[in-house]
Coordinates of N, CA and C in Angstrom, one line a residue:
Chain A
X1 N 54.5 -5.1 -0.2 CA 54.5 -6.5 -0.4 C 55.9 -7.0 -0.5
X2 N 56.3 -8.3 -0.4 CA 56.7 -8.7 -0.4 C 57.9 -9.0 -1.8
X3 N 59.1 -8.8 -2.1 CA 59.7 -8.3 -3.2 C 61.1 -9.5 -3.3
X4 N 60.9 -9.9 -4.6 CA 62.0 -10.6 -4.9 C 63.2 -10.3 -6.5
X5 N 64.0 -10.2 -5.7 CA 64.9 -9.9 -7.2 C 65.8 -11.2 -7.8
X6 N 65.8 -10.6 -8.9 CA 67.3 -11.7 -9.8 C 68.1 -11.0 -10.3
X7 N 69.3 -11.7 -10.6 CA 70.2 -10.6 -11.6 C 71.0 -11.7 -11.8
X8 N 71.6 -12.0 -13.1 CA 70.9 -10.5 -14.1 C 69.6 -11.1 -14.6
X9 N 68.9 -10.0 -15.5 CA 67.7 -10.5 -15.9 C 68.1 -11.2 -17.5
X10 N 69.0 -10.9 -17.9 CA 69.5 -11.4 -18.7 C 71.1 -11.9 -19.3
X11 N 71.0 -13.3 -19.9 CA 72.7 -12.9 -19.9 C 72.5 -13.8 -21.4
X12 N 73.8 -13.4 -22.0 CA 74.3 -14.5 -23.3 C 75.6 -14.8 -23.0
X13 N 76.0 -15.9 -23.2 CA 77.0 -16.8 -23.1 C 77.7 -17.7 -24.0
X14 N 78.8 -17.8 -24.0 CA 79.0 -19.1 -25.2 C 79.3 -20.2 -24.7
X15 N 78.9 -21.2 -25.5 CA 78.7 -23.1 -25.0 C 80.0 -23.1 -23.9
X16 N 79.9 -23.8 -23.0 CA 80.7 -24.4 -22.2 C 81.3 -23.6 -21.1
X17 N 80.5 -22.7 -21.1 CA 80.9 -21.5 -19.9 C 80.2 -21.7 -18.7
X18 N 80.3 -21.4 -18.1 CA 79.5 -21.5 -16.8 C 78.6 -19.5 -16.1
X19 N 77.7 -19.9 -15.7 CA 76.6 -18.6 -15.8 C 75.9 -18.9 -14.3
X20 N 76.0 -17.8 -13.7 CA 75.6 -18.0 -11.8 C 74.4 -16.5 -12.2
X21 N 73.3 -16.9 -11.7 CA 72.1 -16.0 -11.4 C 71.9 -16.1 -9.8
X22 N 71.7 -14.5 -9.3 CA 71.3 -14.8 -8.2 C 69.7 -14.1 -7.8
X23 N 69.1 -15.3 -6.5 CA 68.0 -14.6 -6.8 C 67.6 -13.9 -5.0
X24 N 67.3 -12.7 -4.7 CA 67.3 -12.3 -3.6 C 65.7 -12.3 -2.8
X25 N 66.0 -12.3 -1.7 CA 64.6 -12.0 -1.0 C 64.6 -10.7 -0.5
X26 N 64.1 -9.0 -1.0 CA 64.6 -7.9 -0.6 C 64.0 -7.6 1.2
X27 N 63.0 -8.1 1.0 CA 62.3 -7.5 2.4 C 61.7 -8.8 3.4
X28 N 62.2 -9.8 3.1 CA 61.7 -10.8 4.4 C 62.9 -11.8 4.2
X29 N 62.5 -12.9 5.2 CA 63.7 -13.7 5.7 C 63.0 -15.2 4.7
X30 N 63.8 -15.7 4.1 CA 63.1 -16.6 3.3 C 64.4 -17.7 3.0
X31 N 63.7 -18.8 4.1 CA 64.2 -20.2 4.6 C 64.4 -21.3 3.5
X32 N 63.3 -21.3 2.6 CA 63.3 -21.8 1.1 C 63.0 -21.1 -0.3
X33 N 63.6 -21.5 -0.9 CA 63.7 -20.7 -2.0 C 63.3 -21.8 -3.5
X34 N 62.8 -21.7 -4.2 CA 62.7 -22.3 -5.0 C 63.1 -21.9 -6.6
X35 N 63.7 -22.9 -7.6 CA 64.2 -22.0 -9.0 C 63.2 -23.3 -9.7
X36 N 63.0 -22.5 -10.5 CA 62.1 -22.7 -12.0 C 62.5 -22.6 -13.3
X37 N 62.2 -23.4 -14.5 CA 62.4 -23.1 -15.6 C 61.1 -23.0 -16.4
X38 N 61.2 -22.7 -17.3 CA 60.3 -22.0 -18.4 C 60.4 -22.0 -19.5
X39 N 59.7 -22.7 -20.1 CA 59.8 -22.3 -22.0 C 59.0 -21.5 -21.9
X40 N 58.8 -20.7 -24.0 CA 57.8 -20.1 -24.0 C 56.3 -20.9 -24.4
X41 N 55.6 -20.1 -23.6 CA 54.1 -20.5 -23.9 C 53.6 -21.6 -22.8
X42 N 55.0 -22.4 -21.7 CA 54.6 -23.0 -21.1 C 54.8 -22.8 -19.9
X43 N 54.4 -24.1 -18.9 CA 54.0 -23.7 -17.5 C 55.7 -23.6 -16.5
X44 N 55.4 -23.4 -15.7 CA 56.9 -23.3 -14.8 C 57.5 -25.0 -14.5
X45 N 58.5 -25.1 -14.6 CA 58.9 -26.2 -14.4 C 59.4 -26.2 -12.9
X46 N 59.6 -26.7 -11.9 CA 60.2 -26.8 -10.9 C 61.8 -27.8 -11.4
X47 N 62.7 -27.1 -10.8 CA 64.1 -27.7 -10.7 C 64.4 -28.1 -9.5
X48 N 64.7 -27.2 -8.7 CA 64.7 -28.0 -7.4 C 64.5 -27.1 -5.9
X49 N 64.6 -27.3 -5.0 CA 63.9 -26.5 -3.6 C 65.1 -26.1 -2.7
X50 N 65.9 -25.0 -2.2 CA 66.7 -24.7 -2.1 C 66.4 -23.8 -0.6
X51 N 67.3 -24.8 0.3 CA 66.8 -24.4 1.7 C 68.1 -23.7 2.4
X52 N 67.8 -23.0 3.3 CA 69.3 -22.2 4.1 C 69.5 -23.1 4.5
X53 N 71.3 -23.1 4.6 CA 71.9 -23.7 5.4 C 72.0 -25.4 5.1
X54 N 71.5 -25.8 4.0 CA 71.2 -26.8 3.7 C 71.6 -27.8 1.9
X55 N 71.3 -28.8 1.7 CA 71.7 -29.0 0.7 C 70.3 -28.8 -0.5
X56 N 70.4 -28.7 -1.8 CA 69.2 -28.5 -2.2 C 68.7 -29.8 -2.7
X57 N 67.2 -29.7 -3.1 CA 66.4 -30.8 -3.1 C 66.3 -30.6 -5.0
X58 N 66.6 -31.5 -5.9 CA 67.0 -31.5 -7.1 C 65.1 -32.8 -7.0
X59 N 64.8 -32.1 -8.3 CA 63.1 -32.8 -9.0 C 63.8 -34.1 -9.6
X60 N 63.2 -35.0 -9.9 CA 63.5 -35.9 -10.9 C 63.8 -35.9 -12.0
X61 N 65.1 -35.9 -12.8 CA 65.0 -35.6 -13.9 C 66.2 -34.6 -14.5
X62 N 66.6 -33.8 -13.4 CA 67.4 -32.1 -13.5 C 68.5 -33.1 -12.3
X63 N 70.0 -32.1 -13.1 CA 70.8 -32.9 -13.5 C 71.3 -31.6 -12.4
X64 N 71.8 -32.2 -10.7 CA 72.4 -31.7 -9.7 C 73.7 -31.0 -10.0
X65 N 74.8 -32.0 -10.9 CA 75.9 -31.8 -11.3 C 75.9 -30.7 -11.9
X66 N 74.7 -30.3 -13.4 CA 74.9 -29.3 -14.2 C 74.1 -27.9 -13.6
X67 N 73.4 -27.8 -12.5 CA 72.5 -26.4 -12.1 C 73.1 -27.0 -10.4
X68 N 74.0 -25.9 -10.1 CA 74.3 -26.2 -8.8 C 73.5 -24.8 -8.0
X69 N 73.0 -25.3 -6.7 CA 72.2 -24.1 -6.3 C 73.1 -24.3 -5.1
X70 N 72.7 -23.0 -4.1 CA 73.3 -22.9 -2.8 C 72.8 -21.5 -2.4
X71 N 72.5 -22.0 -1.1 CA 71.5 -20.9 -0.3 C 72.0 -20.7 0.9
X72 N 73.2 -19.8 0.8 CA 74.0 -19.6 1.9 C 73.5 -18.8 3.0
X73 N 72.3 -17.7 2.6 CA 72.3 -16.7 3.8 C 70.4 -16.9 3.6
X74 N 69.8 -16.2 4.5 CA 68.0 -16.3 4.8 C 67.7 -15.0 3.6
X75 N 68.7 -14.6 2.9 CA 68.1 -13.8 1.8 C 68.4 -14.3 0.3
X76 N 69.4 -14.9 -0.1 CA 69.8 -15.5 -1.3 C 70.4 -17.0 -1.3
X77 N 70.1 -17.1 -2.9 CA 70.0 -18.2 -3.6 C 70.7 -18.1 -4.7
X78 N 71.3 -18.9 -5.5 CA 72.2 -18.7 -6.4 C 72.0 -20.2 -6.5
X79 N 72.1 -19.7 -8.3 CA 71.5 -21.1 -9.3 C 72.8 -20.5 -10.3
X80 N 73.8 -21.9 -10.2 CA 74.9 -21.9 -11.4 C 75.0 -22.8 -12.8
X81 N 74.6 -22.6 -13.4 CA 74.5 -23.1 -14.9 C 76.1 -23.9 -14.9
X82 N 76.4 -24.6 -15.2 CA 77.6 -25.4 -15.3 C 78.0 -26.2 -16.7
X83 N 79.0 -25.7 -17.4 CA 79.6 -25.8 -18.6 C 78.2 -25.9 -19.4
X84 N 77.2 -24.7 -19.4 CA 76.3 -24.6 -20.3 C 76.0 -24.7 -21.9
X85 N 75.8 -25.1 -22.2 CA 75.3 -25.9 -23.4 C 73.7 -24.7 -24.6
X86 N 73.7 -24.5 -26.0 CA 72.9 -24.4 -26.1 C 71.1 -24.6 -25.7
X87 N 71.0 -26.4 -25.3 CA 69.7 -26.5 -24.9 C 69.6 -26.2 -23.4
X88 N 70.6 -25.5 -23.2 CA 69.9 -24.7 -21.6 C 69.0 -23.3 -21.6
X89 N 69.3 -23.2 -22.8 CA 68.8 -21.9 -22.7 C 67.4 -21.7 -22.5
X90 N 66.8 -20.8 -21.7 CA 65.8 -20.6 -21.1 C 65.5 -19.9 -20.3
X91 N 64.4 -19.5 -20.0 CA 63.9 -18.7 -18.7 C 64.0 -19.0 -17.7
X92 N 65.0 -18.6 -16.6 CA 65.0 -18.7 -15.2 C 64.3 -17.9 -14.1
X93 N 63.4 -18.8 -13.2 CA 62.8 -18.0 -12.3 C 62.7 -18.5 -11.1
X94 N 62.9 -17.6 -9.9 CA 63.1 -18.2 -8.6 C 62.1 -17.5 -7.6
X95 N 61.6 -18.1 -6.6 CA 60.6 -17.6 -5.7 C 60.8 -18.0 -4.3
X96 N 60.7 -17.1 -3.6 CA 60.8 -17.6 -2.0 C 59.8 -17.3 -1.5
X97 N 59.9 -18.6 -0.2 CA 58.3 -18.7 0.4 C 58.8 -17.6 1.7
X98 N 58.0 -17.1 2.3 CA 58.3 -16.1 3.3 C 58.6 -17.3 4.4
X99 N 59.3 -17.2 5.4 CA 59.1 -17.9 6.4 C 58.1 -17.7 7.7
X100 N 57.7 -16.6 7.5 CA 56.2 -16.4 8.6 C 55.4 -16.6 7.7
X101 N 55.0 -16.4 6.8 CA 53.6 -16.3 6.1 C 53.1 -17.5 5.9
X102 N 51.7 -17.1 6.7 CA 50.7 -18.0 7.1 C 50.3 -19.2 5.9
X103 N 49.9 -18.2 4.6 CA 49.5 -18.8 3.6 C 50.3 -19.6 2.7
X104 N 51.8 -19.5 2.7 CA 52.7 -20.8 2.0 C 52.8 -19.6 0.8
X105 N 52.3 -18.6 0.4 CA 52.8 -18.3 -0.7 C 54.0 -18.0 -1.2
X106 N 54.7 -18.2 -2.3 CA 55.2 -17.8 -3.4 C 55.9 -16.7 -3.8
X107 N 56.5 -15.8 -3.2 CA 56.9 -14.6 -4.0 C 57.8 -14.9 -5.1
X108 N 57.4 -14.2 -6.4 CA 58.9 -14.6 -7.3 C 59.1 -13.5 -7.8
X109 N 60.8 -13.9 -8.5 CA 61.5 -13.3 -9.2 C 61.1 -12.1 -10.5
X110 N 61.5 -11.9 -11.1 CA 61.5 -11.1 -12.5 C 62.1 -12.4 -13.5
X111 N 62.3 -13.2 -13.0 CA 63.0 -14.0 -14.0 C 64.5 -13.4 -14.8
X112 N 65.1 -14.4 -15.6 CA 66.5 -14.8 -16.0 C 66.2 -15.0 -17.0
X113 N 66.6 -14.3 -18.5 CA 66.8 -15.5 -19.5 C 68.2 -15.5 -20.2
X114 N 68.1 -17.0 -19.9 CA 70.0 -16.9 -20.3 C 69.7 -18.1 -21.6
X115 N 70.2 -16.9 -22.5 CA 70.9 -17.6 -24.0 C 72.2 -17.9 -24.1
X116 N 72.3 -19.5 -24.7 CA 73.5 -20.0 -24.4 C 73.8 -20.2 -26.2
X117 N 75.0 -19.4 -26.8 CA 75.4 -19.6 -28.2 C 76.4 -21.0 -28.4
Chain B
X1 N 51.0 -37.8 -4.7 CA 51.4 -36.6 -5.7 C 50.1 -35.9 -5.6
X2 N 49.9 -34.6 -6.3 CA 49.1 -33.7 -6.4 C 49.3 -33.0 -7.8
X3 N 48.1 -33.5 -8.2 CA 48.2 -32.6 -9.6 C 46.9 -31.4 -9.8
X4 N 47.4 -30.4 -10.7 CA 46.5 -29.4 -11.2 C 46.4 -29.3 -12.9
X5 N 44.7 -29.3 -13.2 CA 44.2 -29.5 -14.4 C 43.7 -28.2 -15.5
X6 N 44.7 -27.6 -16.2 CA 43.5 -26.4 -17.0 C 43.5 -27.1 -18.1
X7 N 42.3 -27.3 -18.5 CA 42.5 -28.2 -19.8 C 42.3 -26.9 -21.0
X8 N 42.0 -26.1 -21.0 CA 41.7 -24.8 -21.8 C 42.9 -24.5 -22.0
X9 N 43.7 -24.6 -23.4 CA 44.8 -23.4 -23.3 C 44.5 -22.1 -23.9
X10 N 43.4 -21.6 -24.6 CA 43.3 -20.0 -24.6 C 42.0 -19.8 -24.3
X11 N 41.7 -18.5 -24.1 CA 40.3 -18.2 -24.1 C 40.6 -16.5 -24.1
X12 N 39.4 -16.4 -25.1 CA 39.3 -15.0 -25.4 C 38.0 -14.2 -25.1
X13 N 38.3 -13.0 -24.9 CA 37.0 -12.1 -24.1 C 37.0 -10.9 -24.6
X14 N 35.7 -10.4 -24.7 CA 35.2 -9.1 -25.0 C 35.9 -7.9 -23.7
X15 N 36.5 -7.1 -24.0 CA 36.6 -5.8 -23.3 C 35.3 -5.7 -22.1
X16 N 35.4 -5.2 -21.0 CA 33.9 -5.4 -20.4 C 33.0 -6.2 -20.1
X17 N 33.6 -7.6 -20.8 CA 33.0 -8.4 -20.9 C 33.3 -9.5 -19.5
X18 N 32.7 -10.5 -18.7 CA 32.9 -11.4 -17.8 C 33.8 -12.6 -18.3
X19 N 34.6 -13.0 -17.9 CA 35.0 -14.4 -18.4 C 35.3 -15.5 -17.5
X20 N 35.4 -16.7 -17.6 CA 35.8 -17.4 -16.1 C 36.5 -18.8 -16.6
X21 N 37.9 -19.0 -16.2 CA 38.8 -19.9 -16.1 C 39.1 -20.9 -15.3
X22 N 38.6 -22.0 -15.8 CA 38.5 -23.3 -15.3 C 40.0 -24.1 -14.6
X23 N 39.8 -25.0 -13.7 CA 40.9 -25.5 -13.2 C 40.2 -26.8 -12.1
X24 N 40.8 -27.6 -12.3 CA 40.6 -28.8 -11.4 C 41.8 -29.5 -10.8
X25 N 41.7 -29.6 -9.5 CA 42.6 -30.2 -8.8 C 42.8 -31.6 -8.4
X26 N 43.7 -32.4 -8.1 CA 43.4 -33.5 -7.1 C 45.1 -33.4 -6.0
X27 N 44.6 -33.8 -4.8 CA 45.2 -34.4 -4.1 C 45.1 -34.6 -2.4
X28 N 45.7 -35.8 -1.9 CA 45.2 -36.4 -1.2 C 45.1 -35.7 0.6
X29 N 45.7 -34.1 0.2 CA 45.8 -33.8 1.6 C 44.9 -33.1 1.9
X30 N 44.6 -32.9 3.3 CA 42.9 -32.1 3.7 C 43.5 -30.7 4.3
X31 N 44.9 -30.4 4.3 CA 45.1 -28.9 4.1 C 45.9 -28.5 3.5
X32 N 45.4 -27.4 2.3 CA 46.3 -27.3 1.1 C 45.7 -25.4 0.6
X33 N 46.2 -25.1 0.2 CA 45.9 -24.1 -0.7 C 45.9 -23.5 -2.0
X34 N 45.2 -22.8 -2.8 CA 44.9 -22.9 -4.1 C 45.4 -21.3 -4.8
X35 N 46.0 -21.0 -5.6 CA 46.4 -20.2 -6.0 C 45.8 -19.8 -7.6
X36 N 45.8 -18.2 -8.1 CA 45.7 -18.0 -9.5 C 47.1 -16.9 -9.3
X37 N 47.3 -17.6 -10.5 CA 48.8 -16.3 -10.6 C 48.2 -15.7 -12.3
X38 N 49.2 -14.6 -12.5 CA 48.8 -13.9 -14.0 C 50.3 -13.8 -14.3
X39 N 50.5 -13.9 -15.4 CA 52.2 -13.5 -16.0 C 51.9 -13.3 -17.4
X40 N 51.9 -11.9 -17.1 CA 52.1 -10.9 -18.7 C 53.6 -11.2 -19.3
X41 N 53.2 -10.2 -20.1 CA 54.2 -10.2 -21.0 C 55.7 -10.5 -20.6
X42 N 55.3 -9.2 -19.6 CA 56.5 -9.1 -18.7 C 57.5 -10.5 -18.2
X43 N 56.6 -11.7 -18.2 CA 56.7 -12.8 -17.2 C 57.1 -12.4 -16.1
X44 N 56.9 -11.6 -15.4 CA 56.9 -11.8 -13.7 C 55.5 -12.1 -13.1
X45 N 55.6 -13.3 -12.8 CA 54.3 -13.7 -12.4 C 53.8 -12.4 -11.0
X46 N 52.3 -12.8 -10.9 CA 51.8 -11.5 -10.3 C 50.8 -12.8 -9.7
X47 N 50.6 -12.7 -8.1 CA 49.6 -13.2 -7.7 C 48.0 -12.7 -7.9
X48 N 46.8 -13.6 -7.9 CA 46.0 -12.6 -8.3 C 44.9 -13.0 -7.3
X49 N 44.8 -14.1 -6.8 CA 44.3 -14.3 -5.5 C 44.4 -16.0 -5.2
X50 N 44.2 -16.2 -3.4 CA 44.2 -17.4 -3.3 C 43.1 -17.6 -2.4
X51 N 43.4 -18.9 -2.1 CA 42.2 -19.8 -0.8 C 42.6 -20.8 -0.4
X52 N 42.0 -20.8 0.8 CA 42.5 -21.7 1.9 C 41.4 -22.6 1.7
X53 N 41.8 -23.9 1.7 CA 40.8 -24.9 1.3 C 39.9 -25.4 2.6
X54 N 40.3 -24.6 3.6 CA 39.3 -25.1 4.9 C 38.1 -23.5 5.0
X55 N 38.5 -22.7 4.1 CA 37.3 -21.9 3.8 C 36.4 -22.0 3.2
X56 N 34.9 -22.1 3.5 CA 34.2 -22.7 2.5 C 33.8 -21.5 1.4
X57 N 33.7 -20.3 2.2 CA 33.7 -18.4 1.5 C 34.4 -18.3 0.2
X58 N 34.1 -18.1 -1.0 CA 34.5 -18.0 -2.2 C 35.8 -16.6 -1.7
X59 N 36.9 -16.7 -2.1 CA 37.9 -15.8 -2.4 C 37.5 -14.7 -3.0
X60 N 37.5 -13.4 -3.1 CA 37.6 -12.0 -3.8 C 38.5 -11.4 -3.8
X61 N 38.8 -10.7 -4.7 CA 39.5 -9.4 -5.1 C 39.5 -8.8 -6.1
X62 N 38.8 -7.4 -5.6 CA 38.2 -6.3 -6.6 C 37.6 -7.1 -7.9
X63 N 37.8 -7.1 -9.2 CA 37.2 -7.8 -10.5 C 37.5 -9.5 -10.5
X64 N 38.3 -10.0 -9.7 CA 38.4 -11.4 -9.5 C 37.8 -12.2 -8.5
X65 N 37.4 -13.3 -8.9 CA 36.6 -14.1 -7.6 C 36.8 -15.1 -8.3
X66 N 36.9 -16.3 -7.3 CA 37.1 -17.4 -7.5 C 35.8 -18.7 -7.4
X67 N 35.5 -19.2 -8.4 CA 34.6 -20.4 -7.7 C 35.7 -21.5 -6.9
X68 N 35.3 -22.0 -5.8 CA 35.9 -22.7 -5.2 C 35.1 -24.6 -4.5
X69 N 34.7 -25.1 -5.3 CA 33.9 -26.5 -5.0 C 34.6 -27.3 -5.1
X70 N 35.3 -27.2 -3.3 CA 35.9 -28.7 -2.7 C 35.5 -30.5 -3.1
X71 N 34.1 -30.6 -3.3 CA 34.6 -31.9 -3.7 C 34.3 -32.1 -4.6
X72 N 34.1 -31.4 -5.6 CA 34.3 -31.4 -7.2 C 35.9 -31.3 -7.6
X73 N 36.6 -30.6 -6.0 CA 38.2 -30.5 -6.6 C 38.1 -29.4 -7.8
X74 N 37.5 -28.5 -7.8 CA 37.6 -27.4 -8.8 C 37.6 -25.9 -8.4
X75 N 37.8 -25.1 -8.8 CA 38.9 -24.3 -8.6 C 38.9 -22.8 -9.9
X76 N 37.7 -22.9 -9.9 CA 37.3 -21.8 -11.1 C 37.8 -20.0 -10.9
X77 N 38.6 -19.3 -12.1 CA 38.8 -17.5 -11.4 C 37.6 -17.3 -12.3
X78 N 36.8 -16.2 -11.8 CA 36.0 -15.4 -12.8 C 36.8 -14.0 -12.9
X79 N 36.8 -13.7 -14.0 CA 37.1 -12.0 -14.0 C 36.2 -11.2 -14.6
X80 N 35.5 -10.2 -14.1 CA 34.1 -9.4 -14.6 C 35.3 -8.1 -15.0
X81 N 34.4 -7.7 -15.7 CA 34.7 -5.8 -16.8 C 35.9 -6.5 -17.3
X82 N 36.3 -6.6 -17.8 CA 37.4 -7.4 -18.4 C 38.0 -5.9 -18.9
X83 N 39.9 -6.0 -18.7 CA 40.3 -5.1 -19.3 C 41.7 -5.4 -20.3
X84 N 42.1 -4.5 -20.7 CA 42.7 -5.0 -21.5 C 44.5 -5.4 -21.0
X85 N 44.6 -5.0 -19.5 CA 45.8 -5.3 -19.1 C 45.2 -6.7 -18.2
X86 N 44.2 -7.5 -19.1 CA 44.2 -8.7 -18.0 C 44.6 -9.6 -19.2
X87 N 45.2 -9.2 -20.3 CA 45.5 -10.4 -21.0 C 46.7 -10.9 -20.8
X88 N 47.1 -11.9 -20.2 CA 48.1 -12.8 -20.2 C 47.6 -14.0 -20.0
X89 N 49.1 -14.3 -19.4 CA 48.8 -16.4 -19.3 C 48.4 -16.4 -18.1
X90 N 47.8 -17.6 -18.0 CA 46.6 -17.2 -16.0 C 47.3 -18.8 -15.7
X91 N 47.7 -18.7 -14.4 CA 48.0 -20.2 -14.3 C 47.9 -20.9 -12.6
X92 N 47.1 -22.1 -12.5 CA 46.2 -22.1 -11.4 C 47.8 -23.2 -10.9
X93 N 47.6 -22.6 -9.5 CA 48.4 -23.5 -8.6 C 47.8 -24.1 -7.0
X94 N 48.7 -25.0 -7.0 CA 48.1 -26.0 -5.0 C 49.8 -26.1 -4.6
X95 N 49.4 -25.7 -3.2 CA 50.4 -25.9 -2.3 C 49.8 -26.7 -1.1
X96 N 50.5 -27.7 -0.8 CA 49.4 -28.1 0.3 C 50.7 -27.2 2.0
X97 N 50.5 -27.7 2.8 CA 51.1 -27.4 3.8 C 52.8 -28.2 4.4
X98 N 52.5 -29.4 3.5 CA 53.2 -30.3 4.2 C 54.9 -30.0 3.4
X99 N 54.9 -29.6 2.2 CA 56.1 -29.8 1.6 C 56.1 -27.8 0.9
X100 N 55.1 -27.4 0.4 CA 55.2 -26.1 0.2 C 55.4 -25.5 -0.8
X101 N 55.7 -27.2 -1.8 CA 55.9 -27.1 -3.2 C 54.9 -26.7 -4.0
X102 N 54.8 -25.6 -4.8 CA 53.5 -25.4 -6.0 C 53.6 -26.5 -7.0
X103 N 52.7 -26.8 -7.3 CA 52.2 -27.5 -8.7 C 51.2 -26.8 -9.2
X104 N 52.0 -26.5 -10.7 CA 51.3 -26.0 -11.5 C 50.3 -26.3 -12.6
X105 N 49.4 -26.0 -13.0 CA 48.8 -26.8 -14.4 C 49.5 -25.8 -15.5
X106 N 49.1 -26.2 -16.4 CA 49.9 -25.8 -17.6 C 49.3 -24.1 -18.5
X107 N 48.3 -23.6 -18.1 CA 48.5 -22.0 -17.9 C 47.2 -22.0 -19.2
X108 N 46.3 -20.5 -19.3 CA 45.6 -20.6 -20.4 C 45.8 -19.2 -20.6
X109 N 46.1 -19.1 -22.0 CA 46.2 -17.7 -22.4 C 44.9 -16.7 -22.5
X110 N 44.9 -16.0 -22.0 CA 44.1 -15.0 -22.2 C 43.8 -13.9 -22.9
X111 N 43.2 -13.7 -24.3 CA 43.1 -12.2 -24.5 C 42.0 -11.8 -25.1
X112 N 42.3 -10.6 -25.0 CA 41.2 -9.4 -23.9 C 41.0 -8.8 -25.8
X113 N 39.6 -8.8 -26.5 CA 39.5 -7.7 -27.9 C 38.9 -6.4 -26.9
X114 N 39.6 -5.6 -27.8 CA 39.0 -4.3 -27.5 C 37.6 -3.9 -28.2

């Protein structure tokens, strides 16, 4: 199946640092990529949609300036935390859609959780 | 927009036992697809089956099956023998075709007594 990584799976950091996760597509070519946040107990948040070759598509709400993404090549995506703050802290998770697959699914990550002191 | 409904946030089940997780959908496009994901502990979500909304054939896979009643917009997983690595958070998703975005509903925890 279809396999996606992140790294790291974890990080800690102190306030005002800046923190780059990246997230790969190991075995297929994946044109969009998507990153997610997460508290615990709840559902995935979407942040924004992150296409090759292209600029990313930021949700309403999530702040372009502070989570810069860039999806340079048809295998990775990189989500950079920017002068991080403790209420960023959270679970990051990213998933790419295959670009042949029929069904639109989803592959994701192992997730990120970056604690920010 | 396109939204997804679990209004249940936990539900608990006997070992062996059948259980089945509710989910309602709406939105306005007539090709879309419907997803259950599972995320243990671990949080790496795990797909656990989907459907194509122009199938009318209920989805399977092995202990999971899906009710699937398009114009109720609902969207039920059943899981029969229930085990004890099926306890996590279950969380129903729609992708339609056009943008490829998931929307999620907000997830119901699951756990499994022995």
């Amino acid at each position: 199946g279809a396999v996606v990584s992140q790294h790291p799976s974890w990080v800690i950091c102190k306030s005002g640092t800046s923190v780059k996760i990246e997230c790969r597509s190991l075995d297929f070519q994946a044109t969009t990529m998507f990153w997610y946040r997460q508290f615990p107990k709840q559902s995935l948040m979407l942040m924004a949609t992150s296409n090759e070759g292209s600029k990313a598509t930021y949700e309403q709400g999530v702040e372009k300036d502070k989570f810069l993404i860039n999806h340079a090549s048809l295998t990775l995506s990189t989500l950079t935390v920017t002068s991080a703050h403790p209420e960023d802290s959270s679970f990051y998770i990213c998933s790419a859609r295959d670009s042949g697959d029929f069904y639109n699914e989803q592959f994701f990550g192992p997730g990120t959780r970056l604690t920010v002191l | 927009a396109q939204t997804v409904t679990q209004s249940q946030p936990e539900m608990s089940v006997q070992e062996a036992e059948t259980v089945t997780l509710s989910c309602t959908y709406d939105t306005s496009e007539s090709d879309y697809y419907l997803f259950w994901y599972k995320q243990p502990p671990s949080r790496q979500m795990i797909l656990v089956i989907r459907q194509e909304a122009y199938k009318q054939q209920n989805a399977t896979e092995n202990r999971f099956s899906v009710n699937f009643q398009k114009a109720a917009k609902s969207f039920s997983l059943k899981i029969s023998d229930s085990q004890l690595g099926d306890a996590a958070m279950y969380f129903c998703a729609l992708t339609t075709g056009a943008n490829s975005k998931l929307t999620f509903g907000k997830g119901i925890t699951l756990s499994v007594r022995p």
